[in-house]
Tab-separated table of C-alpha atoms in Angstrom:
chain	number	residue	atom	x	y	z
A	201	MET	CA	36.766	-12.855	17.663
A	202	THR	CA	38.241	-16.187	18.727
A	203	LYS	CA	41.431	-14.450	19.735
A	204	HIS	CA	39.530	-12.563	22.388
A	205	LEU	CA	37.812	-15.714	23.625
A	206	ALA	CA	40.980	-17.758	23.950
A	207	SER	CA	43.270	-17.766	26.943
A	208	PRO	CA	46.803	-16.332	26.595
A	209	ASP	CA	48.200	-19.868	26.213
A	210	GLY	CA	45.757	-20.698	23.392
A	211	THR	CA	43.312	-22.850	25.388
A	212	ARG	CA	39.585	-22.232	25.361
A	213	PRO	CA	38.045	-20.450	28.354
A	214	LEU	CA	36.363	-22.766	30.840
A	215	TRP	CA	32.869	-21.564	29.975
A	216	ARG	CA	33.429	-23.049	26.498
A	217	ASN	CA	34.657	-26.377	27.913
A	218	ARG	CA	31.583	-28.566	27.387
A	219	ASP	CA	32.475	-31.327	29.844
A	220	PHE	CA	33.494	-28.941	32.608
A	221	MET	CA	30.354	-26.840	32.250
A	222	LEU	CA	28.116	-29.926	32.243
A	223	LEU	CA	29.742	-31.243	35.392
A	224	TRP	CA	29.962	-27.875	37.133
A	225	SER	CA	26.431	-26.676	36.351
A	226	GLY	CA	24.860	-29.964	37.412
A	227	GLN	CA	26.779	-29.976	40.649
A	228	VAL	CA	25.885	-26.360	41.430
A	229	VAL	CA	22.250	-27.412	41.770
A	230	SER	CA	23.122	-30.740	43.400
A	231	THR	CA	25.328	-29.110	46.035
A	232	VAL	CA	22.670	-26.530	46.862
A	233	GLY	CA	20.171	-29.369	47.215
A	234	MET	CA	22.419	-31.174	49.648
A	235	ARG	CA	22.843	-28.031	51.752
A	236	VAL	CA	19.055	-27.595	51.757
A	237	THR	CA	18.509	-31.014	53.321
A	238	THR	CA	21.485	-30.575	55.649
A	239	LEU	CA	19.244	-28.146	57.521
A	240	ALA	CA	15.938	-29.880	56.753
A	241	TYR	CA	16.860	-33.251	58.284
A	242	PRO	CA	17.416	-31.919	61.829
A	243	LEU	CA	14.327	-29.712	61.520
A	244	LEU	CA	12.254	-32.723	60.495
A	245	VAL	CA	13.499	-34.831	63.398
A	246	LEU	CA	12.911	-31.970	65.813
A	247	ALA	CA	9.360	-31.543	64.488
A	248	LEU	CA	8.655	-35.283	64.763
A	249	THR	CA	10.218	-35.994	68.143
A	250	GLY	CA	10.681	-32.644	69.879
A	251	SER	CA	14.120	-33.920	70.914
A	252	PRO	CA	17.158	-31.686	70.256
A	253	PHE	CA	19.367	-34.686	71.058
A	254	GLN	CA	17.906	-36.782	68.249
A	255	ALA	CA	18.135	-33.803	65.895
A	256	GLY	CA	21.794	-33.578	66.851
A	257	LEU	CA	22.246	-37.279	66.048
A	258	VAL	CA	21.164	-36.539	62.494
A	259	GLY	CA	23.787	-33.814	62.258
A	260	PHE	CA	26.377	-36.281	63.562
A	261	ALA	CA	25.331	-38.869	60.951
A	262	GLN	CA	25.781	-36.239	58.248
A	263	THR	CA	29.373	-35.597	59.357
A	264	LEU	CA	30.415	-39.182	60.080
A	265	PRO	CA	31.121	-40.280	56.459
A	266	PHE	CA	33.709	-37.517	56.085
A	267	LEU	CA	35.507	-38.756	59.202
A	268	VAL	CA	35.503	-42.513	58.625
A	269	LEU	CA	35.198	-43.043	54.861
A	270	TYR	CA	37.457	-40.480	53.231
A	271	LEU	CA	40.675	-42.514	53.088
A	272	PRO	CA	39.049	-45.899	52.296
A	273	ALA	CA	36.811	-44.320	49.667
A	274	ARG	CA	39.773	-42.591	48.069
A	275	ALA	CA	41.626	-45.891	47.722
A	276	LEU	CA	38.545	-47.497	46.157
A	277	VAL	CA	37.733	-44.601	43.823
A	278	ASP	CA	41.276	-44.784	42.434
A	279	ARG	CA	40.479	-48.343	41.336
A	280	TRP	CA	37.091	-47.649	39.744
A	281	ASP	CA	35.876	-45.815	36.672
A	282	ARG	CA	35.395	-42.235	37.864
A	283	LYS	CA	32.443	-41.359	35.649
A	284	ARG	CA	30.612	-44.477	36.806
A	285	VAL	CA	31.373	-43.618	40.429
A	286	MET	CA	29.854	-40.151	40.006
A	287	LEU	CA	26.807	-41.523	38.182
A	288	ALA	CA	26.286	-44.190	40.836
A	289	ALA	CA	26.668	-41.655	43.654
A	290	ASP	CA	24.055	-39.284	42.216
A	291	GLY	CA	21.776	-42.190	41.273
A	292	VAL	CA	21.840	-43.707	44.759
A	293	ARG	CA	21.272	-40.313	46.353
A	294	ALA	CA	18.282	-39.703	44.079
A	295	VAL	CA	16.750	-43.046	45.099
A	296	LEU	CA	17.349	-42.342	48.792
A	297	MET	CA	15.823	-38.896	48.505
A	298	GLY	CA	12.843	-40.290	46.632
A	299	LEU	CA	12.185	-42.662	49.532
A	300	VAL	CA	12.346	-39.765	51.988
A	301	VAL	CA	9.970	-37.661	49.876
A	302	VAL	CA	7.418	-40.494	49.730
A	303	ALA	CA	7.712	-41.200	53.459
A	304	VAL	CA	7.306	-37.546	54.459
A	305	ALA	CA	4.464	-36.896	52.012
A	306	VAL	CA	2.454	-40.062	52.747
A	307	ALA	CA	3.075	-40.994	56.367
A	308	VAL	CA	5.161	-38.323	58.067
A	309	ASP	CA	3.851	-39.258	61.520
A	310	GLN	CA	5.221	-42.794	61.115
A	311	VAL	CA	8.731	-41.754	60.084
A	312	SER	CA	11.251	-42.910	62.693
A	313	VAL	CA	14.699	-41.550	63.378
A	314	ALA	CA	16.723	-44.742	62.851
A	315	PRO	CA	15.966	-45.092	59.100
A	316	LEU	CA	16.669	-41.394	58.645
A	317	LEU	CA	20.087	-41.845	60.239
A	318	VAL	CA	20.867	-44.623	57.759
A	319	VAL	CA	19.684	-42.517	54.806
A	320	VAL	CA	21.693	-39.501	55.959
A	321	PHE	CA	24.854	-41.584	56.398
A	322	LEU	CA	24.487	-43.209	52.965
A	323	ASP	CA	23.831	-39.804	51.407
A	324	GLY	CA	27.043	-38.470	52.943
A	325	ALA	CA	28.983	-41.561	51.839
A	326	CYS	CA	27.836	-41.044	48.260
A	327	PHE	CA	28.867	-37.387	48.452
A	328	VAL	CA	32.347	-38.396	49.636
A	329	CYS	CA	32.736	-40.827	46.723
A	330	PHE	CA	31.473	-38.258	44.224
A	331	GLN	CA	33.751	-35.521	45.523
A	332	LEU	CA	36.828	-37.766	45.388
A	333	ALA	CA	36.020	-38.982	41.881
A	334	GLU	CA	35.336	-35.440	40.683
A	335	SER	CA	38.585	-34.022	42.056
A	336	ALA	CA	40.577	-36.874	40.503
A	337	ALA	CA	38.788	-36.512	37.147
A	338	LEU	CA	39.203	-32.732	36.908
A	339	PRO	CA	42.732	-32.836	35.372
A	340	HIS	CA	41.277	-34.961	32.554
A	341	ILE	CA	38.508	-32.428	31.875
A	342	VAL	CA	40.375	-29.153	32.340
A	343	PRO	CA	43.737	-28.371	30.657
A	344	ARG	CA	46.618	-28.103	33.098
A	345	PRO	CA	47.044	-24.295	32.777
A	346	GLN	CA	43.366	-23.868	33.736
A	347	LEU	CA	43.350	-26.233	36.709
A	348	PRO	CA	43.674	-23.425	39.302
A	349	THR	CA	40.682	-21.677	37.733
A	350	GLY	CA	38.666	-24.897	37.662
A	351	LEU	CA	39.462	-25.640	41.286
A	352	ALA	CA	38.567	-22.072	42.236
A	353	GLN	CA	35.207	-22.369	40.491
A	354	ASN	CA	34.503	-25.620	42.327
A	355	GLN	CA	35.362	-23.928	45.607
A	356	ALA	CA	33.099	-21.016	44.740
A	357	ARG	CA	30.352	-23.532	44.058
A	358	GLU	CA	30.758	-25.001	47.544
A	359	LEU	CA	30.803	-21.606	49.235
A	360	GLY	CA	27.824	-20.361	47.250
A	361	ALA	CA	25.879	-23.495	48.165
A	362	ASP	CA	26.685	-22.923	51.838
A	363	LEU	CA	25.352	-19.375	51.623
A	364	ALA	CA	22.186	-20.172	49.682
A	365	GLY	CA	21.322	-23.712	50.722
A	366	ARG	CA	20.574	-23.364	54.407
A	367	PRO	CA	18.295	-20.296	54.185
A	368	LEU	CA	16.519	-21.924	51.250
A	369	GLY	CA	16.141	-25.127	53.238
A	370	GLY	CA	14.560	-23.281	56.143
A	371	ALA	CA	12.182	-21.399	53.861
A	372	LEU	CA	11.082	-24.539	52.013
A	373	PHE	CA	10.617	-26.471	55.260
A	374	GLY	CA	8.420	-23.676	56.558
A	375	ILE	CA	6.169	-23.984	53.511
A	376	GLY	CA	5.961	-27.778	53.569
A	377	HIS	CA	8.021	-30.462	55.296
A	378	GLN	CA	8.498	-32.458	52.100
A	379	LEU	CA	9.609	-29.525	49.900
A	380	PRO	CA	13.326	-29.453	50.879
A	381	PHE	CA	13.627	-33.160	50.117
A	382	LEU	CA	11.740	-32.766	46.838
A	383	PHE	CA	14.151	-29.991	45.851
A	384	ASP	CA	17.122	-32.224	46.736
A	385	LEU	CA	15.638	-35.084	44.705
A	386	PHE	CA	15.370	-32.768	41.701
A	387	SER	CA	18.964	-31.619	42.205
A	388	TYR	CA	20.330	-35.180	42.238
A	389	VAL	CA	18.340	-36.159	39.147
A	390	LEU	CA	19.671	-33.079	37.339
A	391	GLY	CA	23.231	-33.867	38.426
A	392	PHE	CA	22.835	-37.441	37.178
A	393	LEU	CA	21.487	-36.302	33.803
A	394	THR	CA	24.230	-33.755	33.191
A	395	MET	CA	26.858	-36.323	34.186
A	396	LEU	CA	25.533	-38.716	31.527
A	397	PHE	CA	26.713	-36.316	28.801
A	398	VAL	CA	30.255	-35.895	30.178
A	399	ARG	CA	32.678	-37.889	28.078
A	400	PRO	CA	34.178	-41.100	29.536
A	401	GLY	CA	37.879	-41.772	30.036
A	402	LEU	CA	38.412	-39.599	33.124
A	403	GLN	CA	41.388	-41.520	34.479
A	404	GLU	CA	44.898	-42.530	33.530
A	405	ARG	CA	45.601	-45.654	31.541
A	406	ARG	CA	46.316	-48.535	33.874
A	407	ALA	CA	49.786	-50.009	33.659
A	408	ASP	CA	50.106	-53.750	33.046
A	409	ALA	CA	52.097	-54.149	36.256
A	410	PRO	CA	49.976	-55.392	39.194
A	411	ARG	CA	48.867	-52.771	41.686
A	412	ARG	CA	49.470	-53.136	45.373
A	413	GLY	CA	46.593	-54.453	47.447
A	414	LEU	CA	43.867	-52.339	48.982
A	415	LEU	CA	45.127	-52.784	52.551
A	416	ALA	CA	48.665	-51.868	51.553
A	417	ASP	CA	47.304	-48.816	49.753
A	418	LEU	CA	45.354	-47.785	52.864
A	419	ARG	CA	48.430	-48.200	55.066
A	420	GLY	CA	50.416	-46.013	52.690
A	421	ARG	CA	47.749	-43.313	52.729
A	422	LEU	CA	47.534	-43.379	56.522
A	423	ALA	CA	51.309	-43.062	56.762
A	424	ALA	CA	51.243	-40.110	54.357
A	425	ALA	CA	48.478	-38.467	56.408
A	426	ARG	CA	50.495	-38.880	59.622
A	427	HIS	CA	53.567	-37.471	57.902
A	428	ALA	CA	51.595	-34.432	56.703
A	429	ARG	CA	50.221	-33.926	60.237
A	430	ASP	CA	53.718	-34.072	61.721
A	431	LEU	CA	54.915	-31.492	59.204
A	432	SER	CA	52.018	-29.181	60.034
A	433	ARG	CA	52.690	-29.074	63.791
A	434	PRO	CA	55.762	-26.785	63.775
A	435	VAL	CA	54.129	-24.596	61.131
A	436	ALA	CA	50.959	-24.264	63.213
A	437	ALA	CA	52.997	-23.401	66.295
A	438	ALA	CA	54.985	-20.832	64.366
A	439	ARG	CA	51.827	-19.086	63.203
A	440	VAL	CA	51.176	-18.127	66.795
A	441	ARG	CA	54.714	-16.927	67.508
A	442	LEU	CA	55.981	-15.408	64.257
A	443	PRO	CA	54.963	-12.244	62.433
A	444	ALA	CA	52.971	-12.804	59.268
A	445	ARG	CA	55.886	-11.892	56.984
A	446	HIS	CA	57.941	-14.862	58.306
A	447	ARG	CA	55.238	-17.542	58.058
A	448	LEU	CA	55.499	-18.216	54.337
A	449	GLY	CA	59.234	-18.785	54.546
A	450	LEU	CA	58.817	-21.271	57.385
A	451	LEU	CA	56.109	-23.129	55.493
A	452	GLN	CA	58.347	-23.430	52.440
A	453	HIS	CA	61.155	-24.715	54.642
A	454	GLN	CA	58.991	-27.402	56.270
A	455	LEU	CA	57.414	-28.833	53.129
A	456	PRO	CA	59.474	-31.398	51.174
A	457	ARG	CA	61.012	-30.005	48.033
A	458	PRO	CA	60.203	-31.783	44.738
A	459	ARG	CA	63.071	-33.663	43.143
A	460	HIS	CA	64.259	-32.826	39.651
A	461	GLY	CA	61.923	-34.374	37.117
A	462	ASP	CA	58.989	-34.815	39.508
A	463	ARG	CA	55.627	-33.733	38.164
A	464	PRO	CA	52.904	-32.275	40.359
A	465	CYS	CA	49.994	-34.629	40.988
A	466	VAL	CA	46.592	-32.984	41.047
A	467	GLY	CA	43.379	-34.704	42.069
A	468	HIS	CA	44.915	-37.744	43.862
């Protein structure tokens, strides 16, 4: 029986990987909850103020952490314990959502837009930190031959949350203004609880040699991002001009080839 359950290379299937299933199942609900409030926040502001502009500001605040925090957060997450980062991110988001639930349930007419903008930005910042820590921890949870499958399942989780979260958010908001935020609070608490049972040690052993400073690390990441952008320009231009059968060859020509002995780095 175990022969049928095992992968061809002898590893267990992902659904029998306890740590991966704990992390993945908790984040399925948590990601749906975030998509629910992604729609509910602008609807709430529109209901309170009647201003599409202020509702749009909330949408902007939701996007801003991805634009301004991704590189700095990545440099910081690489220096911190990844399990603790994910626990802290879900814990902070649960507290923020609890405050929103209380405010909407008790005194919805007194809720102002400015505090909501702060809450939305902090929520997005925590999501950025969690996502970076999760992607970097995945190679320590999933065996290397199963990494493509694990990444695909995480991507399916994101796409499924996009499909289900927004309609669910609209339906819950129609029933009661506080319900989408209550659902999101539940999702963050569940994500936090499942993360508690994931084993620690989700990063590489630190070498004794001193690491370069945070600013130097950020400069290196910015330079790498500019280099990747420069490489993508001729490829993007070629996609317009070349038939599809020639695009893959051009992409392989533009990307730097790994040197002998280099190992692929996943999750950094």
